[in-house]
Amino acid sequence: MHLSLREAAQTHQRTFTINNQQVRITIHAGVANGQKIKLKGHGTPGVNGGPAGDLLITFIIEDDPVFKRVGDDLYATANLDLYTAVLGGETTIDTLDGKIKLKVAPETQNGAKIRLKGKGFPVYRQEGQHGDLYLTWNIQLPKNLTEQQKELFRQLSQS
């Protein structure tokens, strides 16, 4: 069964048809890529009227364009403008739970990593527990600078 990363992060129900019968399952948040579950008695009918076999479902979690999952931890890259990186401030980033505001320390370097405890992927069958989100800053240089702005950078480069 194919799931997006975001679907795998939430407990939800899925209904499908197998052997002409509707089967409804609950998929628990935190399910892993390649994880299997067994549904007793939902497989192929038994021989000579015997009991039906079991249905095995293997979950395939698709790659996400924003987050990379490693166990219960998530990894992502976030853009940060040069001014906030140099002077510090606040920025808004995306998590699986929505957007959050982060404080940025002055003189943050390109490629610097931060850990957001508990903002990662849900732990399978452990309600309320999450891995961590590891964020790598990607400093964005300004474009289309005015002559005055370029001159200010020239002055900074000579100090």
PDB file of N, CA, C and O in Angstrom, residues 21-66:
ATOM      1  N   GLN A  21     -14.673  -8.308  -1.054  1.00  0.00           N
ATOM      2  CA  GLN A  21     -15.184  -7.800   0.218  1.00  0.00           C
ATOM      3  C   GLN A  21     -14.431  -6.533   0.608  1.00  0.00           C
ATOM      4  O   GLN A  21     -13.251  -6.376   0.313  1.00  0.00           O
ATOM      5  N   GLN A  22     -15.177  -5.641   1.233  1.00  0.00           N
ATOM      6  CA  GLN A  22     -14.588  -4.378   1.695  1.00  0.00           C
ATOM      7  C   GLN A  22     -13.796  -4.636   2.972  1.00  0.00           C
ATOM      8  O   GLN A  22     -14.291  -5.277   3.895  1.00  0.00           O
ATOM      9  N   VAL A  23     -12.569  -4.135   2.989  1.00  0.00           N
ATOM     10  CA  VAL A  23     -11.720  -4.267   4.169  1.00  0.00           C
ATOM     11  C   VAL A  23     -11.352  -2.858   4.618  1.00  0.00           C
ATOM     12  O   VAL A  23     -10.915  -2.032   3.819  1.00  0.00           O
ATOM     13  N   ARG A  24     -11.559  -2.599   5.911  1.00  0.00           N
ATOM     14  CA  ARG A  24     -11.237  -1.283   6.463  1.00  0.00           C
ATOM     15  C   ARG A  24     -10.160  -1.475   7.523  1.00  0.00           C
ATOM     16  O   ARG A  24     -10.332  -2.272   8.456  1.00  0.00           O
ATOM     17  N   ILE A  25      -9.055  -0.757   7.357  1.00  0.00           N
ATOM     18  CA  ILE A  25      -7.959  -0.874   8.322  1.00  0.00           C
ATOM     19  C   ILE A  25      -7.615   0.504   8.882  1.00  0.00           C
ATOM     20  O   ILE A  25      -7.888   1.527   8.258  1.00  0.00           O
ATOM     21  N   THR A  26      -7.036   0.490  10.062  1.00  0.00           N
ATOM     22  CA  THR A  26      -6.507   1.709  10.655  1.00  0.00           C
ATOM     23  C   THR A  26      -4.998   1.691  10.472  1.00  0.00           C
ATOM     24  O   THR A  26      -4.334   0.725  10.874  1.00  0.00           O
ATOM     25  N   ILE A  27      -4.493   2.737   9.865  1.00  0.00           N
ATOM     26  CA  ILE A  27      -3.048   2.877   9.677  1.00  0.00           C
ATOM     27  C   ILE A  27      -2.566   3.842  10.756  1.00  0.00           C
ATOM     28  O   ILE A  27      -2.992   4.991  10.803  1.00  0.00           O
ATOM     29  N   HIS A  28      -1.701   3.351  11.626  1.00  0.00           N
ATOM     30  CA  HIS A  28      -1.227   4.163  12.756  1.00  0.00           C
ATOM     31  C   HIS A  28      -0.111   5.104  12.317  1.00  0.00           C
ATOM     32  O   HIS A  28       0.734   4.747  11.486  1.00  0.00           O
ATOM     33  N   ALA A  29      -0.120   6.299  12.881  1.00  0.00           N
ATOM     34  CA  ALA A  29       0.922   7.291  12.602  1.00  0.00           C
ATOM     35  C   ALA A  29       2.287   6.691  12.909  1.00  0.00           C
ATOM     36  O   ALA A  29       2.453   5.973  13.891  1.00  0.00           O
ATOM     37  N   GLY A  30       3.253   6.985  12.047  1.00  0.00           N
ATOM     38  CA  GLY A  30       4.613   6.517  12.262  1.00  0.00           C
ATOM     39  C   GLY A  30       4.954   5.234  11.532  1.00  0.00           C
ATOM     40  O   GLY A  30       6.054   4.710  11.692  1.00  0.00           O
ATOM     41  N   VAL A  31       4.017   4.726  10.733  1.00  0.00           N
ATOM     42  CA  VAL A  31       4.284   3.492   9.993  1.00  0.00           C
ATOM     43  C   VAL A  31       5.541   3.683   9.133  1.00  0.00           C
ATOM     44  O   VAL A  31       5.786   4.757   8.597  1.00  0.00           O
ATOM     45  N   ALA A  32       6.352   2.628   9.045  1.00  0.00           N
ATOM     46  CA  ALA A  32       7.650   2.732   8.357  1.00  0.00           C
ATOM     47  C   ALA A  32       7.580   2.179   6.941  1.00  0.00           C
ATOM     48  O   ALA A  32       6.739   1.320   6.631  1.00  0.00           O
ATOM     49  N   ASN A  33       8.471   2.654   6.099  1.00  0.00           N
ATOM     50  CA  ASN A  33       8.613   2.128   4.752  1.00  0.00           C
ATOM     51  C   ASN A  33       9.020   0.653   4.850  1.00  0.00           C
ATOM     52  O   ASN A  33       9.953   0.305   5.558  1.00  0.00           O
ATOM     53  N   GLY A  34       8.294  -0.225   4.168  1.00  0.00           N
ATOM     54  CA  GLY A  34       8.598  -1.649   4.190  1.00  0.00           C
ATOM     55  C   GLY A  34       7.941  -2.405   5.335  1.00  0.00           C
ATOM     56  O   GLY A  34       8.023  -3.633   5.395  1.00  0.00           O
ATOM     57  N   GLN A  35       7.285  -1.700   6.241  1.00  0.00           N
ATOM     58  CA  GLN A  35       6.627  -2.357   7.367  1.00  0.00           C
ATOM     59  C   GLN A  35       5.453  -3.177   6.855  1.00  0.00           C
ATOM     60  O   GLN A  35       4.751  -2.776   5.937  1.00  0.00           O
ATOM     61  N   LYS A  36       5.238  -4.345   7.469  1.00  0.00           N
ATOM     62  CA  LYS A  36       4.166  -5.237   7.054  1.00  0.00           C
ATOM     63  C   LYS A  36       3.167  -5.405   8.194  1.00  0.00           C
ATOM     64  O   LYS A  36       3.544  -5.413   9.361  1.00  0.00           O
ATOM     65  N   ILE A  37       1.893  -5.549   7.819  1.00  0.00           N
ATOM     66  CA  ILE A  37       0.873  -5.940   8.791  1.00  0.00           C
ATOM     67  C   ILE A  37       0.130  -7.141   8.219  1.00  0.00           C
ATOM     68  O   ILE A  37       0.079  -7.346   6.999  1.00  0.00           O
ATOM     69  N   LYS A  38      -0.440  -7.964   9.117  1.00  0.00           N
ATOM     70  CA  LYS A  38      -1.154  -9.167   8.698  1.00  0.00           C
ATOM     71  C   LYS A  38      -2.605  -9.058   9.134  1.00  0.00           C
ATOM     72  O   LYS A  38      -2.888  -8.756  10.289  1.00  0.00           O
ATOM     73  N   LEU A  39      -3.508  -9.299   8.178  1.00  0.00           N
ATOM     74  CA  LEU A  39      -4.937  -9.325   8.470  1.00  0.00           C
ATOM     75  C   LEU A  39      -5.401 -10.777   8.385  1.00  0.00           C
ATOM     76  O   LEU A  39      -5.523 -11.340   7.296  1.00  0.00           O
ATOM     77  N   LYS A  40      -5.626 -11.365   9.535  1.00  0.00           N
ATOM     78  CA  LYS A  40      -5.983 -12.781   9.620  1.00  0.00           C
ATOM     79  C   LYS A  40      -7.331 -13.023   8.951  1.00  0.00           C
ATOM     80  O   LYS A  40      -8.292 -12.309   9.187  1.00  0.00           O
ATOM     81  N   GLY A  41      -7.376 -14.035   8.085  1.00  0.00           N
ATOM     82  CA  GLY A  41      -8.625 -14.466   7.464  1.00  0.00           C
ATOM     83  C   GLY A  41      -9.092 -13.638   6.278  1.00  0.00           C
ATOM     84  O   GLY A  41     -10.179 -13.862   5.756  1.00  0.00           O
ATOM     85  N   HIS A  42      -8.288 -12.671   5.814  1.00  0.00           N
ATOM     86  CA  HIS A  42      -8.689 -11.848   4.679  1.00  0.00           C
ATOM     87  C   HIS A  42      -7.950 -12.215   3.396  1.00  0.00           C
ATOM     88  O   HIS A  42      -8.027 -11.515   2.400  1.00  0.00           O
ATOM     89  N   GLY A  43      -7.249 -13.333   3.420  1.00  0.00           N
ATOM     90  CA  GLY A  43      -6.501 -13.764   2.234  1.00  0.00           C
ATOM     91  C   GLY A  43      -7.344 -14.635   1.325  1.00  0.00           C
ATOM     92  O   GLY A  43      -8.582 -14.611   1.367  1.00  0.00           O
ATOM     93  N   THR A  44      -6.690 -15.440   0.535  1.00  0.00           N
ATOM     94  CA  THR A  44      -7.348 -16.323  -0.419  1.00  0.00           C
ATOM     95  C   THR A  44      -8.148 -17.400   0.323  1.00  0.00           C
ATOM     96  O   THR A  44      -7.691 -17.907   1.347  1.00  0.00           O
ATOM     97  N   PRO A  45      -9.339 -17.753  -0.216  1.00  0.00           N
ATOM     98  CA  PRO A  45     -10.132 -18.809   0.439  1.00  0.00           C
ATOM     99  C   PRO A  45      -9.336 -20.114   0.531  1.00  0.00           C
ATOM    100  O   PRO A  45      -8.521 -20.432  -0.338  1.00  0.00           O
ATOM    101  N   GLY A  46      -9.586 -20.850   1.630  1.00  0.00           N
ATOM    102  CA  GLY A  46      -8.874 -22.105   1.856  1.00  0.00           C
ATOM    103  C   GLY A  46      -9.301 -23.195   0.886  1.00  0.00           C
ATOM    104  O   GLY A  46     -10.356 -23.127   0.259  1.00  0.00           O
ATOM    105  N   VAL A  47      -8.494 -24.239   0.784  1.00  0.00           N
ATOM    106  CA  VAL A  47      -8.758 -25.382  -0.097  1.00  0.00           C
ATOM    107  C   VAL A  47      -9.828 -26.264   0.541  1.00  0.00           C
ATOM    108  O   VAL A  47      -9.837 -26.468   1.757  1.00  0.00           O
ATOM    109  N   ASN A  48     -10.744 -26.785  -0.290  1.00  0.00           N
ATOM    110  CA  ASN A  48     -11.813 -27.685   0.153  1.00  0.00           C
ATOM    111  C   ASN A  48     -12.623 -27.103   1.303  1.00  0.00           C
ATOM    112  O   ASN A  48     -12.952 -27.788   2.271  1.00  0.00           O
ATOM    113  N   GLY A  49     -12.920 -25.785   1.232  1.00  0.00           N
ATOM    114  CA  GLY A  49     -13.753 -25.150   2.242  1.00  0.00           C
ATOM    115  C   GLY A  49     -13.015 -24.780   3.518  1.00  0.00           C
ATOM    116  O   GLY A  49     -13.640 -24.425   4.514  1.00  0.00           O
ATOM    117  N   GLY A  50     -11.715 -24.891   3.498  1.00  0.00           N
ATOM    118  CA  GLY A  50     -10.918 -24.543   4.679  1.00  0.00           C
ATOM    119  C   GLY A  50     -10.939 -23.040   4.931  1.00  0.00           C
ATOM    120  O   GLY A  50     -11.454 -22.252   4.137  1.00  0.00           O
ATOM    121  N   PRO A  51     -10.388 -22.612   6.067  1.00  0.00           N
ATOM    122  CA  PRO A  51     -10.399 -21.190   6.404  1.00  0.00           C
ATOM    123  C   PRO A  51      -9.548 -20.371   5.428  1.00  0.00           C
ATOM    124  O   PRO A  51      -8.582 -20.886   4.840  1.00  0.00           O
ATOM    125  N   ALA A  52      -9.959 -19.126   5.267  1.00  0.00           N
ATOM    126  CA  ALA A  52      -9.220 -18.224   4.366  1.00  0.00           C
ATOM    127  C   ALA A  52      -7.836 -17.945   4.944  1.00  0.00           C
ATOM    128  O   ALA A  52      -7.636 -17.949   6.163  1.00  0.00           O
ATOM    129  N   GLY A  53      -6.909 -17.695   4.044  1.00  0.00           N
ATOM    130  CA  GLY A  53      -5.547 -17.366   4.467  1.00  0.00           C
ATOM    131  C   GLY A  53      -5.466 -15.937   4.987  1.00  0.00           C
ATOM    132  O   GLY A  53      -6.476 -15.261   5.155  1.00  0.00           O
ATOM    133  N   ASP A  54      -4.255 -15.498   5.245  1.00  0.00           N
ATOM    134  CA  ASP A  54      -4.037 -14.157   5.774  1.00  0.00           C
ATOM    135  C   ASP A  54      -3.653 -13.204   4.649  1.00  0.00           C
ATOM    136  O   ASP A  54      -3.071 -13.610   3.646  1.00  0.00           O
ATOM    137  N   LEU A  55      -3.980 -11.943   4.841  1.00  0.00           N
ATOM    138  CA  LEU A  55      -3.612 -10.894   3.894  1.00  0.00           C
ATOM    139  C   LEU A  55      -2.439 -10.126   4.493  1.00  0.00           C
ATOM    140  O   LEU A  55      -2.516  -9.645   5.621  1.00  0.00           O
ATOM    141  N   LEU A  56      -1.353 -10.049   3.759  1.00  0.00           N
ATOM    142  CA  LEU A  56      -0.181  -9.290   4.197  1.00  0.00           C
ATOM    143  C   LEU A  56      -0.136  -7.978   3.419  1.00  0.00           C
ATOM    144  O   LEU A  56      -0.221  -7.980   2.194  1.00  0.00           O
ATOM    145  N   ILE A  57      -0.014  -6.878   4.150  1.00  0.00           N
ATOM    146  CA  ILE A  57       0.076  -5.558   3.523  1.00  0.00           C
ATOM    147  C   ILE A  57       1.449  -4.987   3.835  1.00  0.00           C
ATOM    148  O   ILE A  57       1.850  -4.916   5.000  1.00  0.00           O
ATOM    149  N   THR A  58       2.166  -4.598   2.784  1.00  0.00           N
ATOM    150  CA  THR A  58       3.470  -3.943   2.943  1.00  0.00           C
ATOM    151  C   THR A  58       3.291  -2.474   2.594  1.00  0.00           C
ATOM    152  O   THR A  58       2.748  -2.139   1.544  1.00  0.00           O
ATOM    153  N   PHE A  59       3.739  -1.601   3.504  1.00  0.00           N
ATOM    154  CA  PHE A  59       3.612  -0.162   3.277  1.00  0.00           C
ATOM    155  C   PHE A  59       4.831   0.367   2.540  1.00  0.00           C
ATOM    156  O   PHE A  59       5.963   0.021   2.866  1.00  0.00           O
ATOM    157  N   ILE A  60       4.562   1.182   1.539  1.00  0.00           N
ATOM    158  CA  ILE A  60       5.620   1.855   0.782  1.00  0.00           C
ATOM    159  C   ILE A  60       5.403   3.351   0.957  1.00  0.00           C
ATOM    160  O   ILE A  60       4.372   3.884   0.545  1.00  0.00           O
ATOM    161  N   ILE A  61       6.352   4.002   1.622  1.00  0.00           N
ATOM    162  CA  ILE A  61       6.250   5.427   1.905  1.00  0.00           C
ATOM    163  C   ILE A  61       7.011   6.185   0.824  1.00  0.00           C
ATOM    164  O   ILE A  61       8.216   5.989   0.654  1.00  0.00           O
ATOM    165  N   GLU A  62       6.291   7.019   0.110  1.00  0.00           N
ATOM    166  CA  GLU A  62       6.888   7.796  -0.977  1.00  0.00           C
ATOM    167  C   GLU A  62       7.807   8.882  -0.421  1.00  0.00           C
ATOM    168  O   GLU A  62       7.613   9.370   0.689  1.00  0.00           O
ATOM    169  N   ASP A  63       8.806   9.263  -1.207  1.00  0.00           N
ATOM    170  CA  ASP A  63       9.686  10.371  -0.829  1.00  0.00           C
ATOM    171  C   ASP A  63       8.886  11.664  -0.788  1.00  0.00           C
ATOM    172  O   ASP A  63       7.944  11.852  -1.562  1.00  0.00           O
ATOM    173  N   ASP A  64       9.271  12.555   0.103  1.00  0.00           N
ATOM    174  CA  ASP A  64       8.609  13.843   0.259  1.00  0.00           C
ATOM    175  C   ASP A  64       9.516  14.920  -0.317  1.00  0.00           C
ATOM    176  O   ASP A  64      10.745  14.833  -0.177  1.00  0.00           O
ATOM    177  N   PRO A  65       8.955  15.947  -0.975  1.00  0.00           N
ATOM    178  CA  PRO A  65       9.805  16.991  -1.556  1.00  0.00           C
ATOM    179  C   PRO A  65      10.490  17.885  -0.515  1.00  0.00           C
ATOM    180  O   PRO A  65      11.493  18.523  -0.812  1.00  0.00           O
ATOM    181  N   VAL A  66       9.989  17.925   0.717  1.00  0.00           N
ATOM    182  CA  VAL A  66      10.542  18.819   1.739  1.00  0.00           C
ATOM    183  C   VAL A  66      11.352  18.064   2.781  1.00  0.00           C
ATOM    184  O   VAL A  66      12.447  18.474   3.152  1.00  0.00           O
TER     185      VAL A  66
END
